[in-house]
PDB file of C-alpha atoms and ligand atoms in Angstrom:
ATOM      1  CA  UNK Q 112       3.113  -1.457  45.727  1.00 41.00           C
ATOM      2  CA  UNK Q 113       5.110  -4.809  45.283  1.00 65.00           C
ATOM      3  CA  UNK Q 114       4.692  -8.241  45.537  1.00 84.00           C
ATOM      4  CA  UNK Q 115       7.240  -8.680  47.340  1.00 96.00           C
ATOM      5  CA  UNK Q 116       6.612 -11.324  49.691  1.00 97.00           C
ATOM      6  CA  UNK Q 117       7.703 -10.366  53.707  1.00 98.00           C
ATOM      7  CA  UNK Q 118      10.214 -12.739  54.961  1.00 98.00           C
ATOM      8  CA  UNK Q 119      10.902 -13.483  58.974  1.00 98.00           C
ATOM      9  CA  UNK Q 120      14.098 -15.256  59.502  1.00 98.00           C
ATOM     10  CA  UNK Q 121      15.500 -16.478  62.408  1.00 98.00           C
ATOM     11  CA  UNK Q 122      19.267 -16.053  62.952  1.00 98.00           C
ATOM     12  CA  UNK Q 123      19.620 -18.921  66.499  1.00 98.00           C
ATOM     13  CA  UNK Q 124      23.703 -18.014  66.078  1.00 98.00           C
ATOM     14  CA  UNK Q 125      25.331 -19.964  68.331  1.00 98.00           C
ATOM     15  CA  UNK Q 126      22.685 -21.222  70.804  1.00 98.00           C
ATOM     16  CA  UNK Q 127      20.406 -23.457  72.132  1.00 98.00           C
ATOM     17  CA  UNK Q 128      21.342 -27.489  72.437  1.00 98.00           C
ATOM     18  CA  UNK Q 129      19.552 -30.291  70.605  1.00 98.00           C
ATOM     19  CA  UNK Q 130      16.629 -30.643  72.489  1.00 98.00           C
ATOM     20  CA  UNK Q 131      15.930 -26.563  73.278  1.00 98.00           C
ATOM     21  CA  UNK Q 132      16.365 -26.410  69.196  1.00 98.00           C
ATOM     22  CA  UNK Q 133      13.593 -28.967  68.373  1.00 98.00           C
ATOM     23  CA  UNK Q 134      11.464 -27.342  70.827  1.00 98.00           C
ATOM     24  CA  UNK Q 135      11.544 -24.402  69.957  1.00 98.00           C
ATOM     25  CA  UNK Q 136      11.074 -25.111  66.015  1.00 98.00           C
ATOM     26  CA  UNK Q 137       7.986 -27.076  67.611  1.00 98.00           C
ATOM     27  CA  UNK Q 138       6.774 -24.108  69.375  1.00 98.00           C
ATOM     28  CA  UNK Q 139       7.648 -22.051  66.379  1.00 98.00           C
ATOM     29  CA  UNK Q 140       5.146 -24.477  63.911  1.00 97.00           C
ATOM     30  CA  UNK Q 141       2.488 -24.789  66.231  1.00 96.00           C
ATOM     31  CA  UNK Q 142       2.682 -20.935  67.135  1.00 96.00           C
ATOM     32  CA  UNK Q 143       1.961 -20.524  63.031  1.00 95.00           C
ATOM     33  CA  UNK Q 144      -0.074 -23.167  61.540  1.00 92.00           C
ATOM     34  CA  UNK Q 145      -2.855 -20.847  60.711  1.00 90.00           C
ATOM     35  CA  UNK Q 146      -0.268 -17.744  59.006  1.00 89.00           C
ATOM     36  CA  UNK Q 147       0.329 -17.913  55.281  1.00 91.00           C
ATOM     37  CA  UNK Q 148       1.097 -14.494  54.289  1.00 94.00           C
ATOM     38  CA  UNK Q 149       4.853 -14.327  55.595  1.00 97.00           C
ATOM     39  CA  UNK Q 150       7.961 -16.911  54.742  1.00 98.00           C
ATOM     40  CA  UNK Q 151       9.644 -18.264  57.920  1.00 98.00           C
ATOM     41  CA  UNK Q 152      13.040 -19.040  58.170  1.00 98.00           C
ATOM     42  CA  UNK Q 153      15.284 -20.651  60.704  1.00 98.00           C
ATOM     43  CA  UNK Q 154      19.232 -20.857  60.823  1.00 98.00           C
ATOM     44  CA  UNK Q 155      20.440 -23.282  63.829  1.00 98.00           C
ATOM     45  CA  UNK Q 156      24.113 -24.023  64.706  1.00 98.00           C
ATOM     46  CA  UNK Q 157      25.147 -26.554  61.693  1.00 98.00           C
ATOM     47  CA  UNK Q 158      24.866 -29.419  63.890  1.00 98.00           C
ATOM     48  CA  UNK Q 159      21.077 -28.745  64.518  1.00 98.00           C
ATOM     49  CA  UNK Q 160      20.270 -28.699  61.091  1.00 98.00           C
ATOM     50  CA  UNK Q 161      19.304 -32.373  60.743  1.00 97.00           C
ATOM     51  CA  UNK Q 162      17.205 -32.252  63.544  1.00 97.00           C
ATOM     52  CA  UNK Q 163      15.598 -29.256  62.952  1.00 98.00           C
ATOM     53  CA  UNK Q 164      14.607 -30.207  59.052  1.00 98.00           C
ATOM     54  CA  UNK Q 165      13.184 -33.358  60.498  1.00 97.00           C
ATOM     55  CA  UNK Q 166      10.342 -31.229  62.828  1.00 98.00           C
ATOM     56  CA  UNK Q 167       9.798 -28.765  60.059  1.00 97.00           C
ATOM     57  CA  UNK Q 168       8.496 -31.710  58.299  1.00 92.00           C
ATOM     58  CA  UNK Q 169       5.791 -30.601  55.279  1.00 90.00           C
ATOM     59  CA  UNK Q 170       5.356 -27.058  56.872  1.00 95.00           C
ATOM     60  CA  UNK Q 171       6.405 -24.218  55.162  1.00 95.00           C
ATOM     61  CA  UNK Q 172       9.066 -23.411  57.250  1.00 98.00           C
ATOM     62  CA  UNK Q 173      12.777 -21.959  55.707  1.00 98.00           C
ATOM     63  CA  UNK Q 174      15.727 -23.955  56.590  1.00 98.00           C
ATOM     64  CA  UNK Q 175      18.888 -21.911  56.740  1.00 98.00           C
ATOM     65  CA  UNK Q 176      22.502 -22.405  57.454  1.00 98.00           C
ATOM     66  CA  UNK Q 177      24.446 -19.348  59.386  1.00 98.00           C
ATOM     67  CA  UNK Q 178      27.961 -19.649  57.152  1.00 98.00           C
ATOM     68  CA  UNK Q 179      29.745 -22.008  54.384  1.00 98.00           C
ATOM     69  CA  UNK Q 180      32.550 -22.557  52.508  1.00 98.00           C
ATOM     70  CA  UNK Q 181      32.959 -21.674  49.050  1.00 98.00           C
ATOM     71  CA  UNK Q 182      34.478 -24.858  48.053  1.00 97.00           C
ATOM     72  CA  UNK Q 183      32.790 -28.208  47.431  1.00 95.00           C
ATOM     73  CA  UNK Q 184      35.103 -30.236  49.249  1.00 96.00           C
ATOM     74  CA  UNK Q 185      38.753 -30.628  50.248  1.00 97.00           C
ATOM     75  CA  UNK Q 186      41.259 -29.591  53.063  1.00 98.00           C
ATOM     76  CA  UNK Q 187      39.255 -27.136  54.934  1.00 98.00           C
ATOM     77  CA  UNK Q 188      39.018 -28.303  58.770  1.00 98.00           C
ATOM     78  CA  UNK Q 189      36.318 -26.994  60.891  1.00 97.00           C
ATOM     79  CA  UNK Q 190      34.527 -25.729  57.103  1.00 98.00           C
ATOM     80  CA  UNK Q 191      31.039 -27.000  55.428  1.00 98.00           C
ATOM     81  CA  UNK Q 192      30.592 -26.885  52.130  1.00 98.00           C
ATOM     82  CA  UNK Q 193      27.213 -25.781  50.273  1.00 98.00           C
ATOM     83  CA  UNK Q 194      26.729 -29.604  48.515  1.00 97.00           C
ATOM     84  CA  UNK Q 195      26.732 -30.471  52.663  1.00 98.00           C
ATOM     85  CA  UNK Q 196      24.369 -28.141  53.438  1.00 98.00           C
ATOM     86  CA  UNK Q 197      21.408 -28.896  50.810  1.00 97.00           C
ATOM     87  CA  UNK Q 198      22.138 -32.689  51.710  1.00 97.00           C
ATOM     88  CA  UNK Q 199      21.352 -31.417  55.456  1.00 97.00           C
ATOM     89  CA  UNK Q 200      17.968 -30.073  54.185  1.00 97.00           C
ATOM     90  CA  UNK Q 201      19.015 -26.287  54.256  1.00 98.00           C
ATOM     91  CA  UNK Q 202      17.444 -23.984  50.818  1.00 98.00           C
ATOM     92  CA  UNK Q 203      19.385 -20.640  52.386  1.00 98.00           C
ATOM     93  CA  UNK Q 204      22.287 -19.553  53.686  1.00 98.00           C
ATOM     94  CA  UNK Q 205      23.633 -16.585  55.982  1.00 98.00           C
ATOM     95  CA  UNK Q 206      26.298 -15.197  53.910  1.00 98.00           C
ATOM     96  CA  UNK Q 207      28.510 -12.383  55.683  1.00 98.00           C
ATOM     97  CA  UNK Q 208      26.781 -11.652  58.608  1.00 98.00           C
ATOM     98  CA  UNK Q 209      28.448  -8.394  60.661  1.00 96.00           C
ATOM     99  CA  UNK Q 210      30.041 -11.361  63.324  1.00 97.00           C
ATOM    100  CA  UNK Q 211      31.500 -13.341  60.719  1.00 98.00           C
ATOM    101  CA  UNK Q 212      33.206 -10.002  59.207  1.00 97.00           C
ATOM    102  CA  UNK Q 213      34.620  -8.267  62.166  1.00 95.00           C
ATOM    103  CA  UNK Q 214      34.912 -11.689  64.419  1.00 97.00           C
ATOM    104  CA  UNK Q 215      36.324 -13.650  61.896  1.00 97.00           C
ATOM    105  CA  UNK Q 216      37.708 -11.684  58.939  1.00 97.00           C
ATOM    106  CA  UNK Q 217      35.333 -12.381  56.419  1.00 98.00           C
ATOM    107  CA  UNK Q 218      36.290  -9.653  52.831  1.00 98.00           C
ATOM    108  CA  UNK Q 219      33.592  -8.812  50.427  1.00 98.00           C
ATOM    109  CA  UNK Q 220      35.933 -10.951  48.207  1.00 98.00           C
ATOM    110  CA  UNK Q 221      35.157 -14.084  50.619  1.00 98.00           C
ATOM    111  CA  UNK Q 222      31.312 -13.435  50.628  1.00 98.00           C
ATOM    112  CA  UNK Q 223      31.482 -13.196  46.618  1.00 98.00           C
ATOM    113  CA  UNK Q 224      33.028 -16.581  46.104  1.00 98.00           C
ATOM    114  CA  UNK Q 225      30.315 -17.820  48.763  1.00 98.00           C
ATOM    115  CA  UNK Q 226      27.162 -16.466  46.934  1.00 98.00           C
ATOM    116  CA  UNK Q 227      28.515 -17.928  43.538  1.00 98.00           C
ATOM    117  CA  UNK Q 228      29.274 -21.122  45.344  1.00 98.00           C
ATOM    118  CA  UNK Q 229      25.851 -20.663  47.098  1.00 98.00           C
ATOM    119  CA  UNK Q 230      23.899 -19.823  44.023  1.00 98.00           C
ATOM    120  CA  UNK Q 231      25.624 -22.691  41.830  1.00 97.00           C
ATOM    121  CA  UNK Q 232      24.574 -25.165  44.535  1.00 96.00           C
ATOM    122  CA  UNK Q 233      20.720 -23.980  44.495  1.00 97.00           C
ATOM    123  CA  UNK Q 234      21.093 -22.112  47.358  1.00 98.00           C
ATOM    124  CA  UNK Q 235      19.736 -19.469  48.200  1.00 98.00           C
ATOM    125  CA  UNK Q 236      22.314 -16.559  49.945  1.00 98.00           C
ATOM    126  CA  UNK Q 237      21.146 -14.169  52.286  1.00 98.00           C
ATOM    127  CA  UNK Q 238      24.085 -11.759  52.436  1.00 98.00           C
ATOM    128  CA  UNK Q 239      24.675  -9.212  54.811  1.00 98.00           C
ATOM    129  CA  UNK Q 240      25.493  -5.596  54.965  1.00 98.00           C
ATOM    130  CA  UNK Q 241      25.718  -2.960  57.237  1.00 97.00           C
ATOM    131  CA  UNK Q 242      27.610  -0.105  58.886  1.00 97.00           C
ATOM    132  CA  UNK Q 243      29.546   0.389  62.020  1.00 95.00           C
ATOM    133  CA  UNK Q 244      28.350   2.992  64.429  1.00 93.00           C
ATOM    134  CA  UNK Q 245      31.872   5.401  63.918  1.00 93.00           C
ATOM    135  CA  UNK Q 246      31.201   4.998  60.107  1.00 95.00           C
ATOM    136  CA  UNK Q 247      27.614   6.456  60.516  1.00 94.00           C
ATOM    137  CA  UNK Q 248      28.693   9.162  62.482  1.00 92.00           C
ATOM    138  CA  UNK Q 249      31.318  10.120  59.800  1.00 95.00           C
ATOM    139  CA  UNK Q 250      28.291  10.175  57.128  1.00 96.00           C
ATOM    140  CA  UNK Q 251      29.873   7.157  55.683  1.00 97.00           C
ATOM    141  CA  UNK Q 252      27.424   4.675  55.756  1.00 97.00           C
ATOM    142  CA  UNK Q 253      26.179   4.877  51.877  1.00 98.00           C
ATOM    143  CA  UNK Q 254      29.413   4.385  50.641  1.00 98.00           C
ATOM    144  CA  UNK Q 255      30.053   1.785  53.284  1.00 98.00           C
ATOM    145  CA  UNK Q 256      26.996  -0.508  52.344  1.00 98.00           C
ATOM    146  CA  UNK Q 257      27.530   0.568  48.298  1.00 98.00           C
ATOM    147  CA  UNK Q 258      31.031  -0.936  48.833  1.00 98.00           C
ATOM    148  CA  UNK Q 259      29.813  -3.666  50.695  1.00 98.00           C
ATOM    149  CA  UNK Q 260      27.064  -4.301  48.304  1.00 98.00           C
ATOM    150  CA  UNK Q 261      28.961  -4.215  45.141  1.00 98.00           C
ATOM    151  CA  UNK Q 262      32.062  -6.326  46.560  1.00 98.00           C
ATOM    152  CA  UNK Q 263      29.661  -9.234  47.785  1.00 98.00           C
ATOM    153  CA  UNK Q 264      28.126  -9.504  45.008  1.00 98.00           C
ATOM    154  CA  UNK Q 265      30.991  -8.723  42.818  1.00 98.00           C
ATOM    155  CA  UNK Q 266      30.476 -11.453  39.918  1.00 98.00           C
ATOM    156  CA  UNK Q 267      26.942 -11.035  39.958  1.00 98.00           C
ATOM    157  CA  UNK Q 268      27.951  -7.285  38.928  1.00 98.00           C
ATOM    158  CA  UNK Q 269      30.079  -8.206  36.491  1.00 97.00           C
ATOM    159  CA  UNK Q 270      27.847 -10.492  34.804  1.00 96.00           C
ATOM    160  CA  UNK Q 271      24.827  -7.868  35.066  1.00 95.00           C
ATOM    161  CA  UNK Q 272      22.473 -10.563  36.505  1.00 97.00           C
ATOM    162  CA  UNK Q 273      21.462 -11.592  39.998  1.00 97.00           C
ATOM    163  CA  UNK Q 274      19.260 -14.260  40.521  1.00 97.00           C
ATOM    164  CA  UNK Q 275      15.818 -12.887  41.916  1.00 97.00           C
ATOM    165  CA  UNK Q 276      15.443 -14.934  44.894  1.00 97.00           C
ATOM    166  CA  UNK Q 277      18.842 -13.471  46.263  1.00 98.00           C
ATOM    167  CA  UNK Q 278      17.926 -11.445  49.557  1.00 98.00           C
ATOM    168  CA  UNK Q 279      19.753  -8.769  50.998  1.00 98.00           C
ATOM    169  CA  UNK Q 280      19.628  -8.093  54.874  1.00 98.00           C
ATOM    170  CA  UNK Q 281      20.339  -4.447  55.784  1.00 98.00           C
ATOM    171  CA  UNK Q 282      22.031  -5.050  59.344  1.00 97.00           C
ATOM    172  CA  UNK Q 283      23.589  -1.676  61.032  1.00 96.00           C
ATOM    173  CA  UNK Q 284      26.421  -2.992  63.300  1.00 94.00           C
ATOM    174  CA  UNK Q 285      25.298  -0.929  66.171  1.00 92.00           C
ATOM    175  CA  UNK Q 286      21.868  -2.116  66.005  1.00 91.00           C
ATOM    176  CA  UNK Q 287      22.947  -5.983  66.525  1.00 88.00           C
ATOM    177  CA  UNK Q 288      22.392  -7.072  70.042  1.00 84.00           C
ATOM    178  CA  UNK Q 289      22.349  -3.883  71.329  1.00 86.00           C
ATOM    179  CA  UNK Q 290      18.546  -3.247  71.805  1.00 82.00           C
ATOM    180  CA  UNK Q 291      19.083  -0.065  69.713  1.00 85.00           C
ATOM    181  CA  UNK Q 292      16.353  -0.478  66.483  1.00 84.00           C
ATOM    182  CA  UNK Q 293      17.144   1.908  63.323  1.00 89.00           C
ATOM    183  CA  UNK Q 294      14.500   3.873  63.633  1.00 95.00           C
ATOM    184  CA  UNK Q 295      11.886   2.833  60.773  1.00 96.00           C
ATOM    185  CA  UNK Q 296      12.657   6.002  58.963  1.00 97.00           C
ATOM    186  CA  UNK Q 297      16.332   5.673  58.586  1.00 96.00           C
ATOM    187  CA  UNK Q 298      16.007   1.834  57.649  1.00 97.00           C
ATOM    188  CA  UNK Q 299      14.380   2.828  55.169  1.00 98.00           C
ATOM    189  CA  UNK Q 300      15.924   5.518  54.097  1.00 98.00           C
ATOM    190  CA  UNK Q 301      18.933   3.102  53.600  1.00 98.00           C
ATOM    191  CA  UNK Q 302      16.935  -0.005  52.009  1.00 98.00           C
ATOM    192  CA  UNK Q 303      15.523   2.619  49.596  1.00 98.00           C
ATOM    193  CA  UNK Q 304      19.291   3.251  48.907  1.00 98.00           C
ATOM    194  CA  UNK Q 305      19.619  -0.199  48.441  1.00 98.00           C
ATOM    195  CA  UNK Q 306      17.132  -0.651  45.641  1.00 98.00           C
ATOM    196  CA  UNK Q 307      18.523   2.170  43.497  1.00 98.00           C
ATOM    197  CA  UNK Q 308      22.369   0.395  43.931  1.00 98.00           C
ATOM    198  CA  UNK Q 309      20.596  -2.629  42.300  1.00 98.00           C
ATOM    199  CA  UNK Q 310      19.125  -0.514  39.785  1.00 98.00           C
ATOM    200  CA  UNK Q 311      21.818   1.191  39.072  1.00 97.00           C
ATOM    201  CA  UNK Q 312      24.109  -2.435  39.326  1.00 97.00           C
ATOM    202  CA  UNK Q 313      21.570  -4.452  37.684  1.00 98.00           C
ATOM    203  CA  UNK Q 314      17.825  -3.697  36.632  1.00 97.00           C
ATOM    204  CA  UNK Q 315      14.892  -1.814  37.732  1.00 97.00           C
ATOM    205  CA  UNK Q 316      12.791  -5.048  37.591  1.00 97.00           C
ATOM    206  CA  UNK Q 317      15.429  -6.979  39.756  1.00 97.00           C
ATOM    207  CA  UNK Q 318      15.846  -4.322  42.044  1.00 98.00           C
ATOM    208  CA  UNK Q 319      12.008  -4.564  42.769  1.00 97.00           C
ATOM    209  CA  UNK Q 320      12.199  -8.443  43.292  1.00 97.00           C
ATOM    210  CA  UNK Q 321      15.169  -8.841  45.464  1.00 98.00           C
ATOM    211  CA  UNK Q 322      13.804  -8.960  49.287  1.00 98.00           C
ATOM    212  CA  UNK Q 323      15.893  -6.315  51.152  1.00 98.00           C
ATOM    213  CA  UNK Q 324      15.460  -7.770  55.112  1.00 98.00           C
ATOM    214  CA  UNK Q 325      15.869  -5.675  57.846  1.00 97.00           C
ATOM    215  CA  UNK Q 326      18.408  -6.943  61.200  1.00 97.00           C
ATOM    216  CA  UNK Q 327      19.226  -5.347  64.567  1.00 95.00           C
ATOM    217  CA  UNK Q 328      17.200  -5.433  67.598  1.00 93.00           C
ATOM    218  CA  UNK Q 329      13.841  -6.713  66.111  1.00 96.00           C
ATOM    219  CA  UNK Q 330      10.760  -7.598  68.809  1.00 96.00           C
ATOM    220  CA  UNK Q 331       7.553  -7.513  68.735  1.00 97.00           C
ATOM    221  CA  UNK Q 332       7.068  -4.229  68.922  1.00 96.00           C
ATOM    222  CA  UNK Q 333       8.954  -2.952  66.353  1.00 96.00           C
ATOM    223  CA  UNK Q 334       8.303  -4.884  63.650  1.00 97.00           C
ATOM    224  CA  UNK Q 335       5.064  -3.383  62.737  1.00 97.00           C
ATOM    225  CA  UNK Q 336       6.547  -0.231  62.007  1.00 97.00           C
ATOM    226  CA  UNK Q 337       9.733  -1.292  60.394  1.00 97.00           C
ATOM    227  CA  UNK Q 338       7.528  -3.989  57.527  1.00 97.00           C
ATOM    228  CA  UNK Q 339       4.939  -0.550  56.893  1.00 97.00           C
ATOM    229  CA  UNK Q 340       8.268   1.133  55.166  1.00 97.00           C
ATOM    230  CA  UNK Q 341       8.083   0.884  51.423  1.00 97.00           C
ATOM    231  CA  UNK Q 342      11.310  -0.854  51.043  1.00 98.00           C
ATOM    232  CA  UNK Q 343      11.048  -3.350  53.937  1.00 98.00           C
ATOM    233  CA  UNK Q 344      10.632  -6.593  53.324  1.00 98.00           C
ATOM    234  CA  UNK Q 345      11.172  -8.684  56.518  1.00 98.00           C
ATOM    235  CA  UNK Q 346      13.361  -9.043  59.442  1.00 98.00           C
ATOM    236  CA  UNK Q 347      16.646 -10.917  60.432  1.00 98.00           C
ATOM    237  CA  UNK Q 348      15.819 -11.536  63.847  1.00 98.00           C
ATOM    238  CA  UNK Q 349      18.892 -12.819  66.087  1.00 97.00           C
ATOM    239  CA  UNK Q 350      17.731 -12.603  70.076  1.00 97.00           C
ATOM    240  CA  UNK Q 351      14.178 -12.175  70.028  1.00 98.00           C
ATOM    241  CA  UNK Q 352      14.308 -15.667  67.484  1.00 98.00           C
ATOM    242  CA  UNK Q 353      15.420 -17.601  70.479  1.00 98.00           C
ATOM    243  CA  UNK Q 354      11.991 -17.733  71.968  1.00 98.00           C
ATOM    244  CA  UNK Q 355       8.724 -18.735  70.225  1.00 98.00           C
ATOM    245  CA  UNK Q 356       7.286 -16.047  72.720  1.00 97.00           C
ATOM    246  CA  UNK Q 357       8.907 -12.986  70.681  1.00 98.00           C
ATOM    247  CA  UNK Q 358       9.550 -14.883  67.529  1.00 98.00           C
ATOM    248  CA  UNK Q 359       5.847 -16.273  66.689  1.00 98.00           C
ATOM    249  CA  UNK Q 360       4.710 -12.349  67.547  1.00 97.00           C
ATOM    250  CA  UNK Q 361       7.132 -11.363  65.081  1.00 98.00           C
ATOM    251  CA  UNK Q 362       5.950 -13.860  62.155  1.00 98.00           C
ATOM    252  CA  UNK Q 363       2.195 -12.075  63.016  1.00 96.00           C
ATOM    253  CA  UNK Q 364       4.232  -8.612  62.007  1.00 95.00           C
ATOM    254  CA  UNK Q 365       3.380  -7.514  65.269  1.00 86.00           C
ATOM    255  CA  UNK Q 366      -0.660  -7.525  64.212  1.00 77.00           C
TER     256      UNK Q 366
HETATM  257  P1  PGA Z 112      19.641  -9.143  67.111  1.00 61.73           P
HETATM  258  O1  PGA Z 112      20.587  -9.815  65.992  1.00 61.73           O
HETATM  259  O2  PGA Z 112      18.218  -9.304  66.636  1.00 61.73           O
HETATM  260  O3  PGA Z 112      19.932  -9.923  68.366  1.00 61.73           O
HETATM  261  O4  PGA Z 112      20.036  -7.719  67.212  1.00 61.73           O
HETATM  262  C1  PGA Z 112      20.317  -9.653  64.628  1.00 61.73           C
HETATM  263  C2  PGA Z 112      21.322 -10.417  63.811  1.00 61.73           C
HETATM  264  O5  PGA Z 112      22.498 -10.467  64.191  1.00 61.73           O
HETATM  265  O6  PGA Z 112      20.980 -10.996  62.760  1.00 61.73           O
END
């Protein structure tokens, strides 16, 4: 047992104008105003942000951003930096999500400066991992996410010490947007996994703290069986966020 609390997060990626984001956050708060047992999180498109913060008002809902730079300011067109995001209301951050990696060349090296610049800031990362669908077949995909794991979080290694409220989000490649779902049995056999890197990288007692979220494919009916594994602690939900009709079922943990 842990006390781990279960996170649902909301990935919108690159969706939805103004007006479909503030309804659906609206949808999204009145869908959950009687739930307390689960953290809700939602990342819109940067220029949402503002928008969305101003519906989430005094609930208890997560804001997130999807990306940032690791700088505070400067010469970096078309980049936002983490002092821009915590102005625009945002306590988390998507850090090295499978689509920035493979779309956009993001290295471990990249997401490490992020998290530091992240976690200096007061914000919270959310970094990704996870494993393409050739590497799994070649029994790769332990050393794949321990590589992952490690680089991202590279300074944090090095200094023995990760801040608790990091989170982690397990997110096999071929899983993403596919409608294939890990099956609940080999997420966890991989978040399990997880936990003992952190040991082994950091603590047992911060390896029991850090939230380990799962991502690819996650509706309604899944999630019930993916949050009753041991080493579960949420979702990263990208499609089925879009909607308050799959999302809100989600946040209920499919109950
Ligand atoms: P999906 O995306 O739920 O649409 O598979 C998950 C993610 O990319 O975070």
């Amino acid at each position: 047992m842990t006390d781990r609390r279960p996170m649902i997060a909301g990935n919108w990626k690159m969706n939805l104008s103004l007006l479909g984001a503030a309804s659906l956050v609206k949808a999204i708060r009145e869908g959950i105003q009687d739930q307390d047992s689960v953290d809700v999180l939602v990342a819109p498109p940067f220029t949402a942000l503002s928008v969305v913060k101003g519906l989430i008002g005094d609930t208890k809902i997560l804001l997130c951003a999807q990306n940032m730079h690791w700088e505070s300011s400067g010469a970096y067109t078309g980049e936002i930096s983490p002092a821009m995001l915590s102005e625009a209301g945002c306590s988390h951050v998507i850090l090295g999500h499978s689509e920035r990696r493979s779309l956009f060349k993001e290295t471990d090296e990249m997401i490490d400066l992020k998290a530091n610049a992240a976690v200096e800031l007061g914000l919270i990362p959310i970094v990704c991992i996870g494993e393409t669908l050739e590497e799994r077949e070649a029994g790769e995909t332990f050393e794949v996410l321990k590589t992952q794991l490690t680089g991202s979080l590279h300074n944090f290694v090095n200094n023995s010490m990760l801040p608790h409220s990091t989170i982690l989000a397990y997110e096999p490649v071929w899983a993403i947007g596919t409608g294939r779902t890990a099956s609940p049995e080999q997420a966890q056999e991989v978040h399990q996994f997880l936990r003992e890197c952190l040991t082994e990288n950091f603590d047992a007692g911060t390896a029991q703290r850090i939230r380990i979220l799962y991502g690819g494919s996650v509706k309604p009916d899944n999630i019930k069986d993916l949050i009753s594994k041991p080493d579960i602690d949420g979702a990263l939900v990208g499609g089925a966020s879009l909607s308050a009709d799959s999302f809100v079922p989600i946040i209920r943990l499919g109950g």
